[in-house]
Amino acid sequence: MSGTGRKMPRVVSERTAPSGLPAVSVDCRGIGGFSVEKTFDCGQTFRFFRLPGRADAVCGSVRMGKGIPEVLLTVDGSGLDPDSGEGILVLEGIGARTFEERFADYFDLGTDYAEGERIILSAMPDERSRAEMSEALWRGRGIRILRQDPWETLVTFILSQNNNIPRIRLIVSRLCAACGDRFPDPEDLTRLGTDGLYALGCGFRAKYLSDAAAKLLSGQVDFDRIRAYRRYEDAEKELEGILGVGPKVAACVLLFGFHRTDAFPVDVWMKKALARRFPEGFDPVPLGDWAGYAQQCLFYAERDG
DNA sequence: CGCCAGGACGCCC
DNA sequence: GGGCGTCATGGC
């Protein structure tokens, strides 16, 4: 996906919420649809939680980068049509300037996902597989690939292996609680040590997190270098130099943390989805930069039932 | 009690 | 290169 979107969302009002925090309303019509519920419940982020009794509103913290204060954000999608994903999005915790400079990009609202659907379907090899993909895209319509912080995605997806989403969220929340209610930096993991991470419930993944922190701090793994690789395999191999990072975790980090949208993570859910929908086999390569979005739709549809 | 979870490692052949 | 047991933990 190009990200050189034709129609950027527009801030239609800015105010101070009763909480005292800044808030903006954003016109999301004509950008290809957006669903808060699906985007924050499709397993790409683990630090947002549904507001009680609200299927269409979430609240969570966004890591903006090392040394930059996190943003506590409430995302209210109740003004978006659940079918078309068109309407007004309300964000509490940021003003218009922060939205335009950072969060329009974070939500990937400048990318035309309707065009992406057409590209994906046109790349399907036959009518039967096209029908299967069409159904999955319909179910996942409104999902956006968030542009998250690479370090946060690395840590959370190391924790994801042989684990389930509720428990990943639990461990991440304990990690943040142990680091002053913010996401830990590499130095924080070093300070906690493998024993400390183990005590927080990371299990056998504790040593993986220690290794990740050490290799980031030493420069053996470098996010700028990863970002600069042309070939997906080069970026994947550098990430796989970290203990506990294999093809699946690397794919998630590249997709969600580096917006390498040609990544196509395959986990147990995806294996089930692919075997069920495409028994003759499935090749994500022809999907190009839309492979990651197609994967998210297949994953969401499979897990949603 | 068992089984499973956004897998990867270490070892075997 | 493929196959298989193992790894912590919590929820069911």
Short mmCIF file of N, CA and C (backbone and C1' of nucleotides) in Angstrom, two decimals, chain A residues 43 163 165 249 267 269 295, chain B residues 4-10:
data_model
loop_
_atom_site.label_atom_id
_atom_site.label_comp_id
_atom_site.label_asym_id
_atom_site.label_seq_id
_atom_site.Cartn_x
_atom_site.Cartn_y
_atom_site.Cartn_z
N GLY A 43 -5.67 -8.45 17.06
CA GLY A 43 -4.44 -9.03 17.55
C GLY A 43 -3.16 -8.34 17.12
N ASN A 163 1.27 -18.65 23.10
CA ASN A 163 0.54 -17.90 24.13
C ASN A 163 -0.82 -17.50 23.54
N ILE A 165 -4.00 -14.45 23.32
CA ILE A 165 -4.08 -12.99 23.32
C ILE A 165 -4.43 -12.40 24.69
N VAL A 249 7.13 -14.35 14.30
CA VAL A 249 7.31 -13.13 15.10
C VAL A 249 7.95 -12.04 14.24
N ASP A 267 0.30 -18.15 11.68
CA ASP A 267 0.26 -18.80 12.98
C ASP A 267 -0.74 -19.96 12.92
N TRP A 269 -3.83 -20.08 13.78
CA TRP A 269 -5.12 -19.65 13.25
C TRP A 269 -5.07 -19.54 11.73
N GLN A 295 -4.00 -10.95 5.16
CA GLN A 295 -3.74 -11.85 6.29
C GLN A 295 -4.56 -11.44 7.51
P DC B 4 -5.07 -29.94 22.03
"O5'" DC B 4 -5.02 -28.34 22.07
"C5'" DC B 4 -6.25 -27.60 22.13
"C4'" DC B 4 -5.96 -26.19 22.57
"C3'" DC B 4 -4.87 -25.49 21.75
"O3'" DC B 4 -5.40 -24.36 21.09
"C1'" DC B 4 -4.60 -25.13 24.11
P DA B 5 -4.63 -23.74 19.83
"O5'" DA B 5 -4.18 -22.32 20.40
"C5'" DA B 5 -5.16 -21.41 20.85
"C4'" DA B 5 -4.54 -20.36 21.74
"C3'" DA B 5 -3.45 -19.51 21.07
"O3'" DA B 5 -3.59 -18.18 21.50
"C1'" DA B 5 -2.57 -20.54 23.01
P DG B 6 -4.40 -17.10 20.47
"O5'" DG B 6 -3.36 -16.47 19.44
"C5'" DG B 6 -2.01 -16.29 19.76
"C4'" DG B 6 -1.19 -16.63 18.54
"C3'" DG B 6 0.32 -16.43 18.71
"O3'" DG B 6 1.00 -17.34 17.88
"C1'" DG B 6 -0.45 -15.03 17.02
P DG B 7 1.18 -18.95 18.33
"O5'" DG B 7 2.77 -19.09 18.31
"C5'" DG B 7 3.44 -18.98 17.06
"C4'" DG B 7 4.86 -18.59 17.35
"C3'" DG B 7 5.77 -18.88 16.18
"O3'" DG B 7 6.85 -17.97 16.27
"C1'" DG B 7 6.23 -20.39 17.97
P DA B 8 8.08 -18.04 15.25
"O5'" DA B 8 9.20 -18.73 16.13
"C5'" DA B 8 9.58 -18.09 17.35
"C4'" DA B 8 10.62 -18.91 18.09
"C3'" DA B 8 11.81 -19.36 17.23
"O3'" DA B 8 13.00 -19.09 17.94
"C1'" DA B 8 10.80 -21.22 18.31
P DC B 9 14.41 -19.48 17.38
"O5'" DC B 9 14.83 -20.66 18.35
"C5'" DC B 9 14.68 -20.45 19.75
"C4'" DC B 9 15.06 -21.70 20.52
"C3'" DC B 9 16.37 -22.34 20.04
"O3'" DC B 9 17.15 -22.69 21.17
"C1'" DC B 9 14.61 -23.93 19.97
P DG B 10 18.69 -23.03 21.05
"O5'" DG B 10 18.74 -24.62 21.21
"C5'" DG B 10 18.07 -25.21 22.31
"C4'" DG B 10 18.08 -26.71 22.16
"C3'" DG B 10 19.36 -27.29 21.55
"O3'" DG B 10 19.79 -28.40 22.31
"C1'" DG B 10 17.47 -27.98 20.29
#
